[in-house]
Amino acid sequence: MKHIFLLSKENIELAKQEVLALAKPKNNELIDNLLVINTKLNMQERLAYTHSVYGFLFKSNKNKLIEKIGNYNWQKIYKNNFCVRCINSNDPEKEKELAGYIWNSLKKPKVKLNNSETEIHFFFAEDIVVCGLFIADTDKSYLKRKAHLRPELHPTSLHPGLARAMINLTGKLKGRLCDPFCGTGGILIEAGFMGFNITGYDIENEIIEKCKTNLNYYKIKSHELKIHNSEKINNKFDCIVTDLPYGKGSKASNLERLYFNFLKSAYDSTDIVVAGFPDFIDSEKIIRKTRWKTKDEFIVYLHKSLSKRIFVLIKSICF
């Protein structure tokens, strides 16, 4: 079945690839911030950069919209009552107008403006109108797990939405996930909620204990935490997802050496790495020295002095 994903405009390319990585559709169409694909997956509990999911009904040129509405079999999707929502329409009477056409094509129609069982959305994008049947909003409960709301706080922790998106970019629905620089557990927490078997490494016992406190607070049971040097990874994982440690007071050469050694070690441990690099490091230069290939790259603005560069790295045989 064709679905519409209403993507966040905060970072449309990241939002798009998050969906595509999980669904792996043969084709896709992007109309403004609407991504249209064929998929059977229910992803509304996984996606971070998607607002809502719809069943795709049709698309039309604006000047043929009324004709398209008249030809559509509304009875086949109608359940008990309906309402119409128009997105990005400059006409305040448009919803009422379009609802009238749909009303005339139904047997015993009933309008219910709130909590309708048949919620029909018309998205206006320049000369194109896309029509969808509302399925669900995505789960935003991760917002309750922001860093300052956890028992143990670390000032450089990722926003949980970005952590979820990075996990989704692996394309893995489940499996063994490792964060070799786990810190206080931002990525591991979200991976735990998403059903992964998680492993976290850090070189400081104090940080590992804080991570354990956070995981226990959220009742995430399937986890393994170790004091371990992530320049020497020696286990197998379905994916590695990590936000590389940084400090602007650190020497760039030291960070580059750390990142290179980590990527070199990770090559024999997994087929895919999603890693966040600070923007002040020449990450492409480091990656070129390894056997990893860049599949995707995204820039995520954090604050005035820092942006994050998210890389999806795969082995060359995966192309």
PDB file of C-alpha atoms in Angstrom:
ATOM      1  CA  MET A   1       0.000   0.000   0.000  1.00  0.00           C
ATOM      2  CA  LYS A   2       1.203   3.512  -0.748  1.00  0.00           C
ATOM      3  CA  HIS A   3       1.826   5.686   2.288  1.00  0.00           C
ATOM      4  CA  ILE A   4       2.548   9.365   2.808  1.00  0.00           C
ATOM      5  CA  PHE A   5       5.069  10.453   5.410  1.00  0.00           C
ATOM      6  CA  LEU A   6       4.769  14.058   6.529  1.00  0.00           C
ATOM      7  CA  LEU A   7       8.425  14.919   7.125  1.00  0.00           C
ATOM      8  CA  SER A   8       9.814  17.471   9.526  1.00  0.00           C
ATOM      9  CA  LYS A   9      11.151  20.512   7.706  1.00  0.00           C
ATOM     10  CA  GLU A  10      13.887  20.788  10.326  1.00  0.00           C
ATOM     11  CA  ASN A  11      16.016  18.486   8.168  1.00  0.00           C
ATOM     12  CA  ILE A  12      14.058  17.064   5.230  1.00  0.00           C
ATOM     13  CA  GLU A  13      16.918  15.003   3.775  1.00  0.00           C
ATOM     14  CA  LEU A  14      17.606  13.316   7.120  1.00  0.00           C
ATOM     15  CA  ALA A  15      13.872  12.725   7.613  1.00  0.00           C
ATOM     16  CA  LYS A  16      13.577  11.218   4.144  1.00  0.00           C
ATOM     17  CA  GLN A  17      16.543   8.877   4.505  1.00  0.00           C
ATOM     18  CA  GLU A  18      15.375   7.758   7.950  1.00  0.00           C
ATOM     19  CA  VAL A  19      12.169   6.446   6.330  1.00  0.00           C
ATOM     20  CA  LEU A  20      13.895   4.992   3.268  1.00  0.00           C
ATOM     21  CA  ALA A  21      16.533   3.181   5.329  1.00  0.00           C
ATOM     22  CA  LEU A  22      13.840   1.264   7.210  1.00  0.00           C
ATOM     23  CA  ALA A  23      11.297   0.735   4.424  1.00  0.00           C
ATOM     24  CA  LYS A  24      13.755   0.075   1.569  1.00  0.00           C
ATOM     25  CA  PRO A  25      11.173   0.857  -1.139  1.00  0.00           C
ATOM     26  CA  LYS A  26      11.961   0.394  -4.822  1.00  0.00           C
ATOM     27  CA  ASN A  27      10.737   3.896  -5.631  1.00  0.00           C
ATOM     28  CA  ASN A  28       9.919   7.079  -3.774  1.00  0.00           C
ATOM     29  CA  GLU A  29       8.500  10.496  -4.558  1.00  0.00           C
ATOM     30  CA  LEU A  30       9.151  13.660  -2.568  1.00  0.00           C
ATOM     31  CA  ILE A  31       6.566  16.437  -2.909  1.00  0.00           C
ATOM     32  CA  ASP A  32       7.516  19.388  -0.727  1.00  0.00           C
ATOM     33  CA  ASN A  33       7.874  17.648   2.665  1.00  0.00           C
ATOM     34  CA  LEU A  34       5.663  14.683   1.734  1.00  0.00           C
ATOM     35  CA  LEU A  35       7.409  11.379   1.043  1.00  0.00           C
ATOM     36  CA  VAL A  36       5.296   8.868  -0.902  1.00  0.00           C
ATOM     37  CA  ILE A  37       6.384   5.212  -0.904  1.00  0.00           C
ATOM     38  CA  ASN A  38       5.050   1.662  -0.995  1.00  0.00           C
ATOM     39  CA  THR A  39       5.532  -0.066   2.360  1.00  0.00           C
ATOM     40  CA  LYS A  40       3.848  -2.523   4.685  1.00  0.00           C
ATOM     41  CA  LEU A  41       5.897  -1.472   7.717  1.00  0.00           C
ATOM     42  CA  ASN A  42       4.263   0.341  10.628  1.00  0.00           C
ATOM     43  CA  MET A  43       6.975   2.847  11.470  1.00  0.00           C
ATOM     44  CA  GLN A  44       5.112   5.506  13.432  1.00  0.00           C
ATOM     45  CA  GLU A  45       6.621   4.261  16.707  1.00  0.00           C
ATOM     46  CA  ARG A  46      10.166   4.361  15.279  1.00  0.00           C
ATOM     47  CA  LEU A  47      10.512   7.548  13.270  1.00  0.00           C
ATOM     48  CA  ALA A  48      11.877  10.726  14.824  1.00  0.00           C
ATOM     49  CA  TYR A  49      11.823  13.219  11.941  1.00  0.00           C
ATOM     50  CA  THR A  50       8.339  12.351  10.629  1.00  0.00           C
ATOM     51  CA  HIS A  51       5.238  14.060  12.008  1.00  0.00           C
ATOM     52  CA  SER A  52       2.415  11.855  10.690  1.00  0.00           C
ATOM     53  CA  VAL A  53       1.661   8.888   8.438  1.00  0.00           C
ATOM     54  CA  TYR A  54      -1.183   8.679   5.891  1.00  0.00           C
ATOM     55  CA  GLY A  55      -2.583   6.245   3.426  1.00  0.00           C
ATOM     56  CA  PHE A  56      -2.065   7.667  -0.062  1.00  0.00           C
ATOM     57  CA  LEU A  57      -5.366   8.293  -1.869  1.00  0.00           C
ATOM     58  CA  PHE A  58      -4.387  10.331  -4.920  1.00  0.00           C
ATOM     59  CA  LYS A  59      -2.540  13.379  -6.195  1.00  0.00           C
ATOM     60  CA  SER A  60      -3.913  15.959  -8.597  1.00  0.00           C
ATOM     61  CA  ASN A  61      -3.150  19.189 -10.356  1.00  0.00           C
ATOM     62  CA  LYS A  62      -4.916  22.039  -8.567  1.00  0.00           C
ATOM     63  CA  ASN A  63      -7.103  22.821 -11.563  1.00  0.00           C
ATOM     64  CA  LYS A  64      -8.356  19.210 -11.741  1.00  0.00           C
ATOM     65  CA  LEU A  65      -8.853  18.649  -8.008  1.00  0.00           C
ATOM     66  CA  ILE A  66     -12.662  18.892  -8.015  1.00  0.00           C
ATOM     67  CA  GLU A  67     -12.853  16.449 -10.912  1.00  0.00           C
ATOM     68  CA  LYS A  68     -10.525  14.064  -9.087  1.00  0.00           C
ATOM     69  CA  ILE A  69     -12.636  14.275  -5.918  1.00  0.00           C
ATOM     70  CA  GLY A  70     -15.771  13.588  -7.945  1.00  0.00           C
ATOM     71  CA  ASN A  71     -14.273  10.478  -9.529  1.00  0.00           C
ATOM     72  CA  TYR A  72     -12.866   8.997  -6.304  1.00  0.00           C
ATOM     73  CA  ASN A  73     -14.778   6.238  -4.484  1.00  0.00           C
ATOM     74  CA  TRP A  74     -14.984   7.779  -1.014  1.00  0.00           C
ATOM     75  CA  GLN A  75     -17.347   5.105   0.244  1.00  0.00           C
ATOM     76  CA  LYS A  76     -14.534   2.510   0.264  1.00  0.00           C
ATOM     77  CA  ILE A  77     -12.538   4.434   2.901  1.00  0.00           C
ATOM     78  CA  TYR A  78     -15.445   5.942   4.854  1.00  0.00           C
ATOM     79  CA  LYS A  79     -15.993   4.707   8.427  1.00  0.00           C
ATOM     80  CA  ASN A  80     -18.911   6.143  10.411  1.00  0.00           C
ATOM     81  CA  ASN A  81     -17.939   9.822  10.120  1.00  0.00           C
ATOM     82  CA  PHE A  82     -15.420  12.082   8.407  1.00  0.00           C
ATOM     83  CA  CYS A  83     -13.678  15.424   8.427  1.00  0.00           C
ATOM     84  CA  VAL A  84     -11.484  17.306   5.974  1.00  0.00           C
ATOM     85  CA  ARG A  85      -8.263  19.184   6.681  1.00  0.00           C
ATOM     86  CA  CYS A  86      -6.459  21.401   4.156  1.00  0.00           C
ATOM     87  CA  ILE A  87      -2.752  22.007   4.672  1.00  0.00           C
ATOM     88  CA  ASN A  88      -1.027  25.041   3.100  1.00  0.00           C
ATOM     89  CA  SER A  89      -4.198  26.287   1.453  1.00  0.00           C
ATOM     90  CA  ASN A  90      -4.642  30.057   1.451  1.00  0.00           C
ATOM     91  CA  ASP A  91      -8.428  29.737   1.189  1.00  0.00           C
ATOM     92  CA  PRO A  92     -10.117  29.623   4.638  1.00  0.00           C
ATOM     93  CA  GLU A  93     -13.274  28.167   3.067  1.00  0.00           C
ATOM     94  CA  LYS A  94     -11.464  25.350   1.254  1.00  0.00           C
ATOM     95  CA  GLU A  95     -12.083  22.663   3.882  1.00  0.00           C
ATOM     96  CA  LYS A  96     -15.816  23.323   3.879  1.00  0.00           C
ATOM     97  CA  GLU A  97     -15.905  23.340   0.082  1.00  0.00           C
ATOM     98  CA  LEU A  98     -14.055  20.042  -0.368  1.00  0.00           C
ATOM     99  CA  ALA A  99     -15.985  18.390   2.458  1.00  0.00           C
ATOM    100  CA  GLY A 100     -19.166  19.274   0.574  1.00  0.00           C
ATOM    101  CA  TYR A 101     -18.063  17.379  -2.536  1.00  0.00           C
ATOM    102  CA  ILE A 102     -17.168  14.323  -0.441  1.00  0.00           C
ATOM    103  CA  TRP A 103     -20.479  14.556   1.456  1.00  0.00           C
ATOM    104  CA  ASN A 104     -22.394  14.364  -1.813  1.00  0.00           C
ATOM    105  CA  SER A 105     -20.662  11.119  -2.801  1.00  0.00           C
ATOM    106  CA  LEU A 106     -21.370   9.245   0.468  1.00  0.00           C
ATOM    107  CA  LYS A 107     -24.363   7.255   1.676  1.00  0.00           C
ATOM    108  CA  LYS A 108     -25.667   8.599   5.003  1.00  0.00           C
ATOM    109  CA  PRO A 109     -22.613  10.814   5.639  1.00  0.00           C
ATOM    110  CA  LYS A 110     -21.824  12.282   9.021  1.00  0.00           C
ATOM    111  CA  VAL A 111     -19.291  14.991   9.786  1.00  0.00           C
ATOM    112  CA  LYS A 112     -17.259  14.875  13.002  1.00  0.00           C
ATOM    113  CA  LEU A 113     -14.635  17.591  13.246  1.00  0.00           C
ATOM    114  CA  ASN A 114     -12.692  16.159  16.197  1.00  0.00           C
ATOM    115  CA  ASN A 115     -11.475  12.573  16.564  1.00  0.00           C
ATOM    116  CA  SER A 116     -13.060  11.605  13.281  1.00  0.00           C
ATOM    117  CA  GLU A 117     -12.760   7.985  12.170  1.00  0.00           C
ATOM    118  CA  THR A 118     -12.169   9.106   8.576  1.00  0.00           C
ATOM    119  CA  GLU A 119      -9.785  12.055   8.569  1.00  0.00           C
ATOM    120  CA  ILE A 120      -8.979  13.210   5.038  1.00  0.00           C
ATOM    121  CA  HIS A 121      -6.097  15.620   4.479  1.00  0.00           C
ATOM    122  CA  PHE A 122      -5.435  17.662   1.361  1.00  0.00           C
ATOM    123  CA  PHE A 123      -1.835  18.920   1.119  1.00  0.00           C
ATOM    124  CA  PHE A 124      -1.335  21.877  -1.221  1.00  0.00           C
ATOM    125  CA  ALA A 125       2.165  22.128  -2.711  1.00  0.00           C
ATOM    126  CA  GLU A 126       2.459  24.707  -5.508  1.00  0.00           C
ATOM    127  CA  ASP A 127       0.410  23.270  -8.415  1.00  0.00           C
ATOM    128  CA  ILE A 128       0.023  19.802  -6.879  1.00  0.00           C
ATOM    129  CA  VAL A 129      -2.482  18.599  -4.273  1.00  0.00           C
ATOM    130  CA  VAL A 130      -1.854  15.316  -2.452  1.00  0.00           C
ATOM    131  CA  CYS A 131      -4.746  13.605  -0.689  1.00  0.00           C
ATOM    132  CA  GLY A 132      -4.191  11.209   2.200  1.00  0.00           C
ATOM    133  CA  LEU A 133      -6.157   9.280   4.800  1.00  0.00           C
ATOM    134  CA  PHE A 134      -4.753   9.975   8.255  1.00  0.00           C
ATOM    135  CA  ILE A 135      -3.354   6.870   9.968  1.00  0.00           C
ATOM    136  CA  ALA A 136      -1.399   8.134  12.974  1.00  0.00           C
ATOM    137  CA  ASP A 137       0.933  10.730  14.384  1.00  0.00           C
ATOM    138  CA  THR A 138       4.391   9.421  15.177  1.00  0.00           C
ATOM    139  CA  ASP A 139       5.258   8.588  18.766  1.00  0.00           C
ATOM    140  CA  LYS A 140       6.944  11.562  20.432  1.00  0.00           C
ATOM    141  CA  SER A 141       7.318   9.999  23.886  1.00  0.00           C
ATOM    142  CA  TYR A 142      11.100  10.203  23.436  1.00  0.00           C
ATOM    143  CA  LEU A 143      10.805  13.919  24.250  1.00  0.00           C
ATOM    144  CA  LYS A 144      10.262  12.871  27.866  1.00  0.00           C
ATOM    145  CA  ARG A 145      13.756  11.357  27.777  1.00  0.00           C
ATOM    146  CA  LYS A 146      15.743  14.497  27.011  1.00  0.00           C
ATOM    147  CA  ALA A 147      19.122  14.610  28.745  1.00  0.00           C
ATOM    148  CA  HIS A 148      18.084  17.023  31.508  1.00  0.00           C
ATOM    149  CA  LEU A 149      15.198  14.719  32.467  1.00  0.00           C
ATOM    150  CA  ARG A 150      17.429  11.698  33.117  1.00  0.00           C
ATOM    151  CA  PRO A 151      18.882  10.865  36.555  1.00  0.00           C
ATOM    152  CA  GLU A 152      22.436  11.282  35.239  1.00  0.00           C
ATOM    153  CA  LEU A 153      23.151  14.197  32.922  1.00  0.00           C
ATOM    154  CA  HIS A 154      25.999  14.744  30.487  1.00  0.00           C
ATOM    155  CA  PRO A 155      26.221  18.161  28.805  1.00  0.00           C
ATOM    156  CA  THR A 156      27.032  16.777  25.317  1.00  0.00           C
ATOM    157  CA  SER A 157      24.261  14.160  25.195  1.00  0.00           C
ATOM    158  CA  LEU A 158      22.390  13.920  21.915  1.00  0.00           C
ATOM    159  CA  HIS A 159      18.782  14.945  21.606  1.00  0.00           C
ATOM    160  CA  PRO A 160      16.823  11.651  21.804  1.00  0.00           C
ATOM    161  CA  GLY A 161      15.171  12.401  18.454  1.00  0.00           C
ATOM    162  CA  LEU A 162      18.548  12.588  16.713  1.00  0.00           C
ATOM    163  CA  ALA A 163      19.668   9.439  18.535  1.00  0.00           C
ATOM    164  CA  ARG A 164      16.601   7.587  17.204  1.00  0.00           C
ATOM    165  CA  ALA A 165      17.154   8.895  13.678  1.00  0.00           C
ATOM    166  CA  MET A 166      20.766   7.713  13.721  1.00  0.00           C
ATOM    167  CA  ILE A 167      19.646   4.246  14.801  1.00  0.00           C
ATOM    168  CA  ASN A 168      17.018   4.183  12.047  1.00  0.00           C
ATOM    169  CA  LEU A 169      19.626   5.164   9.451  1.00  0.00           C
ATOM    170  CA  THR A 170      21.229   1.743   9.971  1.00  0.00           C
ATOM    171  CA  GLY A 171      18.132   0.202   8.369  1.00  0.00           C
ATOM    172  CA  LYS A 172      18.074  -2.423  11.119  1.00  0.00           C
ATOM    173  CA  LEU A 173      14.722  -3.262  12.697  1.00  0.00           C
ATOM    174  CA  LYS A 174      16.349  -5.216  15.537  1.00  0.00           C
ATOM    175  CA  GLY A 175      19.589  -6.967  16.459  1.00  0.00           C
ATOM    176  CA  ARG A 176      22.794  -6.287  18.372  1.00  0.00           C
ATOM    177  CA  LEU A 177      23.690  -2.603  18.550  1.00  0.00           C
ATOM    178  CA  CYS A 178      26.860  -1.198  20.041  1.00  0.00           C
ATOM    179  CA  ASP A 179      27.703   2.337  21.068  1.00  0.00           C
ATOM    180  CA  PRO A 180      31.478   2.282  21.661  1.00  0.00           C
ATOM    181  CA  PHE A 181      31.446   5.795  23.193  1.00  0.00           C
ATOM    182  CA  CYS A 182      28.219   5.411  25.125  1.00  0.00           C
ATOM    183  CA  GLY A 183      28.650   8.210  27.663  1.00  0.00           C
ATOM    184  CA  THR A 184      25.583   8.337  29.900  1.00  0.00           C
ATOM    185  CA  GLY A 185      23.550   6.290  27.423  1.00  0.00           C
ATOM    186  CA  GLY A 186      21.589   8.621  25.143  1.00  0.00           C
ATOM    187  CA  ILE A 187      21.790   6.334  22.108  1.00  0.00           C
ATOM    188  CA  LEU A 188      21.513   3.141  24.152  1.00  0.00           C
ATOM    189  CA  ILE A 189      18.334   4.330  25.862  1.00  0.00           C
ATOM    190  CA  GLU A 190      16.564   4.901  22.548  1.00  0.00           C
ATOM    191  CA  ALA A 191      17.922   1.653  21.088  1.00  0.00           C
ATOM    192  CA  GLY A 192      16.606  -0.172  24.146  1.00  0.00           C
ATOM    193  CA  PHE A 193      13.134   1.281  23.658  1.00  0.00           C
ATOM    194  CA  MET A 194      13.314   0.241  20.001  1.00  0.00           C
ATOM    195  CA  GLY A 195      13.963  -3.391  20.955  1.00  0.00           C
ATOM    196  CA  PHE A 196      17.686  -3.744  20.251  1.00  0.00           C
ATOM    197  CA  ASN A 197      20.061  -5.874  22.278  1.00  0.00           C
ATOM    198  CA  ILE A 198      22.499  -3.151  23.339  1.00  0.00           C
ATOM    199  CA  THR A 199      26.155  -2.943  24.304  1.00  0.00           C
ATOM    200  CA  GLY A 200      27.927   0.168  25.534  1.00  0.00           C
ATOM    201  CA  TYR A 201      31.630   0.894  26.004  1.00  0.00           C
ATOM    202  CA  ASP A 202      33.408   3.696  27.780  1.00  0.00           C
ATOM    203  CA  ILE A 203      36.905   4.048  29.228  1.00  0.00           C
ATOM    204  CA  GLU A 204      35.734   5.625  32.495  1.00  0.00           C
ATOM    205  CA  ASN A 205      34.081   3.558  35.223  1.00  0.00           C
ATOM    206  CA  GLU A 206      32.224   6.620  36.531  1.00  0.00           C
ATOM    207  CA  ILE A 207      30.573   7.163  33.128  1.00  0.00           C
ATOM    208  CA  ILE A 208      29.630   3.474  32.843  1.00  0.00           C
ATOM    209  CA  GLU A 209      27.950   3.672  36.251  1.00  0.00           C
ATOM    210  CA  LYS A 210      26.003   6.764  35.208  1.00  0.00           C
ATOM    211  CA  CYS A 211      24.929   5.017  32.016  1.00  0.00           C
ATOM    212  CA  LYS A 212      23.788   2.017  34.039  1.00  0.00           C
ATOM    213  CA  THR A 213      21.758   4.296  36.314  1.00  0.00           C
ATOM    214  CA  ASN A 214      19.987   5.834  33.319  1.00  0.00           C
ATOM    215  CA  LEU A 215      19.247   2.476  31.682  1.00  0.00           C
ATOM    216  CA  ASN A 216      17.900   1.061  34.925  1.00  0.00           C
ATOM    217  CA  TYR A 217      15.756   4.177  35.405  1.00  0.00           C
ATOM    218  CA  TYR A 218      14.027   3.455  32.101  1.00  0.00           C
ATOM    219  CA  LYS A 219      13.838  -0.288  32.929  1.00  0.00           C
ATOM    220  CA  ILE A 220      15.938  -1.295  29.920  1.00  0.00           C
ATOM    221  CA  LYS A 221      17.070  -4.801  30.839  1.00  0.00           C
ATOM    222  CA  SER A 222      18.766  -6.221  27.760  1.00  0.00           C
ATOM    223  CA  HIS A 223      22.091  -4.423  27.968  1.00  0.00           C
ATOM    224  CA  GLU A 224      25.791  -4.994  28.502  1.00  0.00           C
ATOM    225  CA  LEU A 225      28.106  -2.223  29.671  1.00  0.00           C
ATOM    226  CA  LYS A 226      31.885  -2.504  29.736  1.00  0.00           C
ATOM    227  CA  ILE A 227      34.920  -0.425  30.532  1.00  0.00           C
ATOM    228  CA  HIS A 228      36.614  -0.874  27.197  1.00  0.00           C
ATOM    229  CA  ASN A 229      38.932   0.899  24.773  1.00  0.00           C
ATOM    230  CA  SER A 230      36.909   1.481  21.609  1.00  0.00           C
ATOM    231  CA  GLU A 231      40.044   1.596  19.511  1.00  0.00           C
ATOM    232  CA  LYS A 232      40.073  -2.188  19.942  1.00  0.00           C
ATOM    233  CA  ILE A 233      36.581  -3.545  19.279  1.00  0.00           C
ATOM    234  CA  ASN A 234      36.655  -7.346  19.210  1.00  0.00           C
ATOM    235  CA  ASN A 235      32.989  -8.442  19.091  1.00  0.00           C
ATOM    236  CA  LYS A 236      30.439  -8.760  16.276  1.00  0.00           C
ATOM    237  CA  PHE A 237      27.425  -6.437  16.060  1.00  0.00           C
ATOM    238  CA  ASP A 238      24.592  -5.893  13.604  1.00  0.00           C
ATOM    239  CA  CYS A 239      25.331  -2.170  13.722  1.00  0.00           C
ATOM    240  CA  ILE A 240      27.395   0.435  15.517  1.00  0.00           C
ATOM    241  CA  VAL A 241      25.807   3.800  16.290  1.00  0.00           C
ATOM    242  CA  THR A 242      27.777   6.422  18.157  1.00  0.00           C
ATOM    243  CA  ASP A 243      28.331  10.110  18.782  1.00  0.00           C
ATOM    244  CA  LEU A 244      32.077  10.519  18.746  1.00  0.00           C
ATOM    245  CA  PRO A 245      33.530  12.226  21.819  1.00  0.00           C
ATOM    246  CA  TYR A 246      35.055  15.646  21.387  1.00  0.00           C
ATOM    247  CA  GLY A 247      36.311  18.585  23.341  1.00  0.00           C
ATOM    248  CA  LYS A 248      37.222  21.832  21.690  1.00  0.00           C
ATOM    249  CA  GLY A 249      40.166  22.002  24.041  1.00  0.00           C
ATOM    250  CA  SER A 250      41.432  18.679  22.716  1.00  0.00           C
ATOM    251  CA  LYS A 251      44.087  18.607  20.050  1.00  0.00           C
ATOM    252  CA  ALA A 252      42.580  17.881  16.661  1.00  0.00           C
ATOM    253  CA  SER A 253      45.372  15.419  15.923  1.00  0.00           C
ATOM    254  CA  ASN A 254      44.490  13.396  19.029  1.00  0.00           C
ATOM    255  CA  LEU A 255      40.812  13.265  18.068  1.00  0.00           C
ATOM    256  CA  GLU A 256      41.665  12.317  14.489  1.00  0.00           C
ATOM    257  CA  ARG A 257      43.845   9.471  15.715  1.00  0.00           C
ATOM    258  CA  LEU A 258      41.089   8.276  18.062  1.00  0.00           C
ATOM    259  CA  TYR A 259      38.438   8.366  15.318  1.00  0.00           C
ATOM    260  CA  PHE A 260      40.680   6.608  12.808  1.00  0.00           C
ATOM    261  CA  ASN A 261      41.606   3.830  15.241  1.00  0.00           C
ATOM    262  CA  PHE A 262      37.946   3.347  16.159  1.00  0.00           C
ATOM    263  CA  LEU A 263      36.829   3.088  12.509  1.00  0.00           C
ATOM    264  CA  LYS A 264      39.689   0.756  11.685  1.00  0.00           C
ATOM    265  CA  SER A 265      38.759  -1.519  14.581  1.00  0.00           C
ATOM    266  CA  ALA A 266      35.027  -1.382  13.812  1.00  0.00           C
ATOM    267  CA  TYR A 267      35.499  -2.639  10.248  1.00  0.00           C
ATOM    268  CA  ASP A 268      35.717  -6.278  11.313  1.00  0.00           C
ATOM    269  CA  SER A 269      32.936  -5.929  13.876  1.00  0.00           C
ATOM    270  CA  THR A 270      29.974  -4.786  11.791  1.00  0.00           C
ATOM    271  CA  ASP A 271      28.755  -3.987   8.275  1.00  0.00           C
ATOM    272  CA  ILE A 272      27.383  -0.531   9.058  1.00  0.00           C
ATOM    273  CA  VAL A 273      28.379   2.397  11.259  1.00  0.00           C
ATOM    274  CA  VAL A 274      26.388   5.556  11.876  1.00  0.00           C
ATOM    275  CA  ALA A 275      28.614   8.110  13.569  1.00  0.00           C
ATOM    276  CA  GLY A 276      28.325  11.736  14.547  1.00  0.00           C
ATOM    277  CA  PHE A 277      31.466  13.818  13.976  1.00  0.00           C
ATOM    278  CA  PRO A 278      31.981  17.379  15.270  1.00  0.00           C
ATOM    279  CA  ASP A 279      32.091  19.842  12.381  1.00  0.00           C
ATOM    280  CA  PHE A 280      35.531  21.194  13.277  1.00  0.00           C
ATOM    281  CA  ILE A 281      37.177  17.869  12.365  1.00  0.00           C
ATOM    282  CA  ASP A 282      38.034  16.900   8.770  1.00  0.00           C
ATOM    283  CA  SER A 283      35.938  13.736   8.928  1.00  0.00           C
ATOM    284  CA  GLU A 284      36.166  12.938   5.192  1.00  0.00           C
ATOM    285  CA  LYS A 285      39.945  12.852   5.441  1.00  0.00           C
ATOM    286  CA  ILE A 286      39.763  10.332   8.290  1.00  0.00           C
ATOM    287  CA  ILE A 287      37.194   8.145   6.534  1.00  0.00           C
ATOM    288  CA  ARG A 288      39.236   8.097   3.305  1.00  0.00           C
ATOM    289  CA  LYS A 289      42.116   6.528   5.224  1.00  0.00           C
ATOM    290  CA  THR A 290      39.911   3.599   6.252  1.00  0.00           C
ATOM    291  CA  ARG A 291      38.139   0.906   4.240  1.00  0.00           C
ATOM    292  CA  TRP A 292      34.723   2.412   4.977  1.00  0.00           C
ATOM    293  CA  LYS A 293      32.627   4.050   2.255  1.00  0.00           C
ATOM    294  CA  THR A 294      30.238   6.923   2.868  1.00  0.00           C
ATOM    295  CA  LYS A 295      26.672   5.999   1.947  1.00  0.00           C
ATOM    296  CA  ASP A 296      25.004   9.148   3.330  1.00  0.00           C
ATOM    297  CA  GLU A 297      26.004  12.331   5.116  1.00  0.00           C
ATOM    298  CA  PHE A 298      23.855  14.865   6.953  1.00  0.00           C
ATOM    299  CA  ILE A 299      24.631  18.120   8.710  1.00  0.00           C
ATOM    300  CA  VAL A 300      22.638  18.762  11.873  1.00  0.00           C
ATOM    301  CA  TYR A 301      22.777  22.203  13.435  1.00  0.00           C
ATOM    302  CA  LEU A 302      23.109  22.054  17.235  1.00  0.00           C
ATOM    303  CA  HIS A 303      23.925  25.581  18.355  1.00  0.00           C
ATOM    304  CA  LYS A 304      25.918  28.646  17.361  1.00  0.00           C
ATOM    305  CA  SER A 305      29.311  27.094  17.895  1.00  0.00           C
ATOM    306  CA  LEU A 306      28.716  23.529  16.730  1.00  0.00           C
ATOM    307  CA  SER A 307      27.049  21.473  14.044  1.00  0.00           C
ATOM    308  CA  LYS A 308      27.114  17.690  13.876  1.00  0.00           C
ATOM    309  CA  ARG A 309      28.039  15.754  10.747  1.00  0.00           C
ATOM    310  CA  ILE A 310      26.260  12.404  10.661  1.00  0.00           C
ATOM    311  CA  PHE A 311      27.877   9.757   8.447  1.00  0.00           C
ATOM    312  CA  VAL A 312      26.369   6.429   7.387  1.00  0.00           C
ATOM    313  CA  LEU A 313      29.350   4.213   6.608  1.00  0.00           C
ATOM    314  CA  ILE A 314      29.189   0.845   4.860  1.00  0.00           C
ATOM    315  CA  LYS A 315      31.676  -1.597   3.430  1.00  0.00           C
ATOM    316  CA  SER A 316      32.376  -1.177  -0.265  1.00  0.00           C
ATOM    317  CA  ILE A 317      30.890  -4.586  -1.091  1.00  0.00           C
ATOM    318  CA  CYS A 318      27.509  -3.262   0.161  1.00  0.00           C
ATOM    319  CA  PHE A 319      27.182  -0.782  -2.747  1.00  0.00           C
TER     320      PHE A 319
END
